[in-house]
Coordinates of N, CA and C in Angstrom, one line a residue:
M27 N 0.8 -1.2 0.0 CA 0.0 0.0 0.0 C 0.9 1.3 0.0
W28 N 0.5 2.2 -0.9 CA 1.3 3.4 -1.0 C 1.0 4.3 0.2
R29 N 2.0 4.9 0.8 CA 1.9 5.7 2.0 C 2.2 7.2 1.6
W30 N 1.1 7.9 1.5 CA 1.2 9.3 1.1 C 2.2 10.1 2.0
R31 N 2.0 10.0 3.3 CA 2.7 10.8 4.2 C 4.2 10.4 4.3
H32 N 4.5 9.2 4.0 CA 5.9 8.8 4.2 C 6.7 8.9 2.9
E33 N 6.1 8.7 1.7 CA 6.8 8.7 0.5 C 6.7 10.0 -0.3
F34 N 5.9 10.9 0.1 CA 5.8 12.2 -0.7 C 6.5 13.3 0.0
D35 N 7.3 14.1 -0.7 CA 8.0 15.2 -0.2 C 7.0 16.4 -0.1
H36 N 6.5 16.7 1.0 CA 5.4 17.7 1.2 C 5.9 19.1 0.9
R37 N 7.3 19.3 0.9 CA 7.8 20.6 0.5 C 7.4 21.0 -0.9
K38 N 7.3 20.1 -1.8 CA 6.8 20.4 -3.1 C 5.4 20.8 -3.1
L39 N 4.6 20.2 -2.3 CA 3.1 20.6 -2.3 C 3.0 21.9 -1.7
R40 N 3.7 22.2 -0.6 CA 3.5 23.5 0.1 C 3.9 24.7 -0.9
A41 N 5.0 24.4 -1.6 CA 5.5 25.5 -2.6 C 4.5 25.7 -3.7
R42 N 3.9 24.6 -4.2 CA 2.9 24.7 -5.2 C 1.6 25.4 -4.8
V43 N 1.1 25.0 -3.6 CA -0.1 25.6 -3.1 C 0.1 27.1 -2.9
R44 N 1.2 27.5 -2.3 CA 1.4 29.0 -2.1 C 1.5 29.7 -3.5
Q45 N 2.2 29.1 -4.4 CA 2.4 29.7 -5.7 C 1.1 29.9 -6.4
L46 N 0.3 28.8 -6.5 CA -1.0 28.9 -7.2 C -2.0 29.9 -6.5
R47 N -2.0 29.9 -5.2 CA -2.8 30.8 -4.4 C -2.5 32.2 -4.7
E48 N -1.2 32.5 -4.7 CA -0.7 33.9 -4.9 C -1.0 34.3 -6.4
Q49 N -0.8 33.4 -7.3 CA -1.1 33.7 -8.7 C -2.5 34.1 -8.9
R50 N -3.4 33.5 -8.2 CA -4.8 33.8 -8.3 C -5.2 35.1 -7.5
G51 N -4.2 35.6 -6.7 CA -4.5 36.8 -5.9 C -5.4 36.5 -4.7
W52 N -5.4 35.2 -4.3 CA -6.2 34.8 -3.1 C -5.4 34.9 -1.8
S53 N -6.1 35.2 -0.8 CA -5.6 35.1 0.6 C -5.7 33.6 1.0
Q54 N -5.0 33.3 2.1 CA -5.1 32.0 2.6 C -6.6 31.7 3.0
E55 N -7.2 32.7 3.5 CA -8.6 32.6 3.9 C -9.5 32.2 2.7
Q56 N -9.3 32.9 1.6 CA -10.1 32.6 0.4 C -9.9 31.2 -0.1
L57 N -8.6 30.7 -0.1 CA -8.3 29.3 -0.4 C -9.0 28.4 0.5
A58 N -8.9 28.7 1.8 CA -9.5 27.8 2.8 C -11.0 27.7 2.6
E59 N -11.7 28.8 2.3 CA -13.1 28.8 2.1 C -13.5 27.9 0.9
R60 N -12.7 28.1 -0.2 CA -12.9 27.3 -1.4 C -12.7 25.8 -1.3
S61 N -11.8 25.5 -0.3 CA -11.4 24.1 -0.2 C -12.0 23.5 1.1
D62 N -12.9 24.3 1.8 CA -13.6 23.8 3.0 C -12.6 23.4 4.1
L63 N -11.5 24.2 4.3 CA -10.5 24.0 5.3 C -10.4 25.2 6.2
N64 N -9.8 25.1 7.3 CA -9.6 26.2 8.2 C -8.4 27.0 7.7
R65 N -8.5 28.3 7.8 CA -7.4 29.2 7.3 C -6.1 28.9 7.9
S66 N -6.1 28.7 9.2 CA -4.8 28.4 9.9 C -4.2 27.1 9.4
Y67 N -5.0 26.2 9.0 CA -4.5 24.9 8.5 C -3.9 25.1 7.1
V68 N -4.5 25.9 6.3 CA -3.8 26.2 5.0 C -2.5 26.9 5.2
G69 N -2.4 27.8 6.2 CA -1.1 28.4 6.5 C -0.1 27.4 7.0
E70 N -0.5 26.5 7.8 CA 0.4 25.4 8.3 C 0.9 24.6 7.2
I71 N 0.0 24.3 6.2 CA 0.4 23.5 5.0 C 1.5 24.3 4.3
E72 N 1.2 25.6 4.0 CA 2.2 26.4 3.3 C 3.5 26.5 4.0
R73 N 3.5 26.5 5.3 CA 4.8 26.6 6.0 C 5.4 25.3 6.3
G74 N 4.8 24.2 5.9 CA 5.3 22.9 6.1 C 5.3 22.4 7.5
R75 N 4.4 22.9 8.3 CA 4.2 22.5 9.7 C 3.4 21.2 9.8
V76 N 2.5 21.0 8.8 CA 1.7 19.8 8.7 C 1.8 19.1 7.4
I77 N 1.6 17.8 7.3 CA 1.6 17.1 6.1 C 0.1 16.8 5.8
P78 N -0.4 17.4 4.7 CA -1.9 17.2 4.5 C -2.2 15.7 4.0
S79 N -3.4 15.3 4.3 CA -3.8 14.0 3.8 C -4.1 14.1 2.3
I80 N -4.2 12.9 1.7 CA -4.5 12.9 0.3 C -5.9 13.6 0.0
V81 N -6.8 13.4 1.0 CA -8.1 14.1 0.8 C -8.0 15.6 0.9
T82 N -7.2 16.1 1.8 CA -6.9 17.5 1.9 C -6.3 18.0 0.6
A83 N -5.3 17.3 0.1 CA -4.6 17.7 -1.2 C -5.6 17.7 -2.3
Q84 N -6.5 16.8 -2.3 CA -7.6 16.8 -3.4 C -8.5 18.0 -3.2
R85 N -8.8 18.3 -2.0 CA -9.7 19.5 -1.8 C -9.0 20.8 -2.3
L86 N -7.7 20.9 -2.0 CA -6.9 22.1 -2.4 C -6.9 22.1 -3.9
A87 N -6.6 20.9 -4.5 CA -6.5 20.9 -6.0 C -7.8 21.3 -6.6
H88 N -8.9 20.8 -6.1 CA -10.3 21.1 -6.6 C -10.5 22.6 -6.5
A89 N -10.2 23.2 -5.3 CA -10.4 24.6 -5.1 C -9.6 25.4 -6.1
L90 N -8.4 24.9 -6.5 CA -7.5 25.6 -7.4 C -7.7 25.2 -8.8
Q91 N -8.8 24.5 -9.1 CA -9.3 24.0 -10.4 C -8.2 23.2 -11.1
L92 N -7.6 22.3 -10.4 CA -6.6 21.3 -10.9 C -7.0 19.9 -10.4
N93 N -6.4 18.9 -11.1 CA -6.4 17.6 -10.5 C -5.2 17.5 -9.6
A94 N -5.2 16.4 -8.8 CA -4.1 16.2 -7.8 C -2.8 16.2 -8.5
A95 N -2.6 15.6 -9.6 CA -1.4 15.6 -10.4 C -0.9 17.0 -10.8
G96 N -1.9 17.8 -11.2 CA -1.6 19.2 -11.6 C -1.1 20.0 -10.4
L97 N -1.6 19.7 -9.2 CA -1.2 20.4 -8.0 C 0.2 20.1 -7.7
L98 N 0.7 18.9 -7.9 CA 2.0 18.5 -7.6 C 3.0 18.7 -8.7
A99 N 2.6 19.0 -9.9 CA 3.4 19.0 -11.1 C 4.7 19.9 -11.0
R100 N 4.5 21.1 -10.5 CA 5.7 22.0 -10.6 C 6.3 22.2 -9.2
G101 N 5.8 21.6 -8.2 CA 6.4 21.8 -6.9 C 7.9 21.5 -6.8
E102 N 8.3 20.4 -7.5 CA 9.7 20.1 -7.4 C 10.5 21.2 -8.1
Q103 N 10.1 21.7 -9.2 CA 10.8 22.8 -9.9 C 10.9 24.0 -9.0
I104 N 9.8 24.3 -8.3 CA 9.9 25.5 -7.5 C 10.9 25.3 -6.4
E105 N 10.9 24.1 -5.8 CA 11.9 23.9 -4.7 C 13.3 23.9 -5.2
Q106 N 13.6 23.5 -6.4 CA 14.9 23.5 -7.0 C 15.3 25.0 -7.2
Q107 N 14.4 25.8 -7.7 CA 14.7 27.2 -7.9 C 15.0 27.9 -6.6
R108 N 14.3 27.6 -5.5 CA 14.6 28.2 -4.2 C 16.0 27.8 -3.7
T109 N 16.3 26.5 -3.9 CA 17.6 26.0 -3.5 C 18.7 26.7 -4.3
A110 N 18.5 26.9 -5.6 CA 19.5 27.5 -6.5 C 19.7 29.0 -6.0
R111 N 18.6 29.7 -5.7 CA 18.7 31.1 -5.2 C 19.5 31.1 -3.9
G112 N 19.2 30.2 -3.1 CA 20.0 30.2 -1.8 C 21.4 30.0 -2.0
I113 N 21.8 29.1 -3.0 CA 23.2 28.9 -3.3 C 23.8 30.2 -3.9
D114 N 23.0 30.8 -4.8 CA 23.5 32.1 -5.5 C 23.7 33.2 -4.4
L115 N 22.8 33.3 -3.5 CA 22.9 34.3 -2.4 C 24.1 34.0 -1.5
A116 N 24.4 32.7 -1.3 CA 25.5 32.4 -0.4 C 26.8 32.7 -1.1
A117 N 26.9 32.5 -2.5 CA 28.1 32.8 -3.2 C 28.3 34.3 -3.2
L118 N 27.3 35.1 -3.3 CA 27.4 36.6 -3.3 C 27.9 37.1 -1.9
A119 N 27.6 36.4 -0.9 CA 27.9 36.8 0.5 C 29.4 36.6 0.8
C120 N 30.0 35.7 0.0 CA 31.5 35.4 0.3 C 32.4 36.5 -0.2

């Protein structure tokens, strides 16, 4: 049986959720209302403090008008860009 919480890198999801929410000009509260979640829980997901269940990820995807695969599609790329920026900033600091 596939284990969502153990095999999925939730950093990708949190990056994607925040990116898509901000692209739409939505607040965390607006996304929470559209996905039938608590606003503070959406914030915790975006900060990586909680790992959402697959049901929660599906609710977020539906609210963002995507399927679950679409929600996860670019999360890895976003995380790589953030890592690269961190490396670039570290090089400038030297």
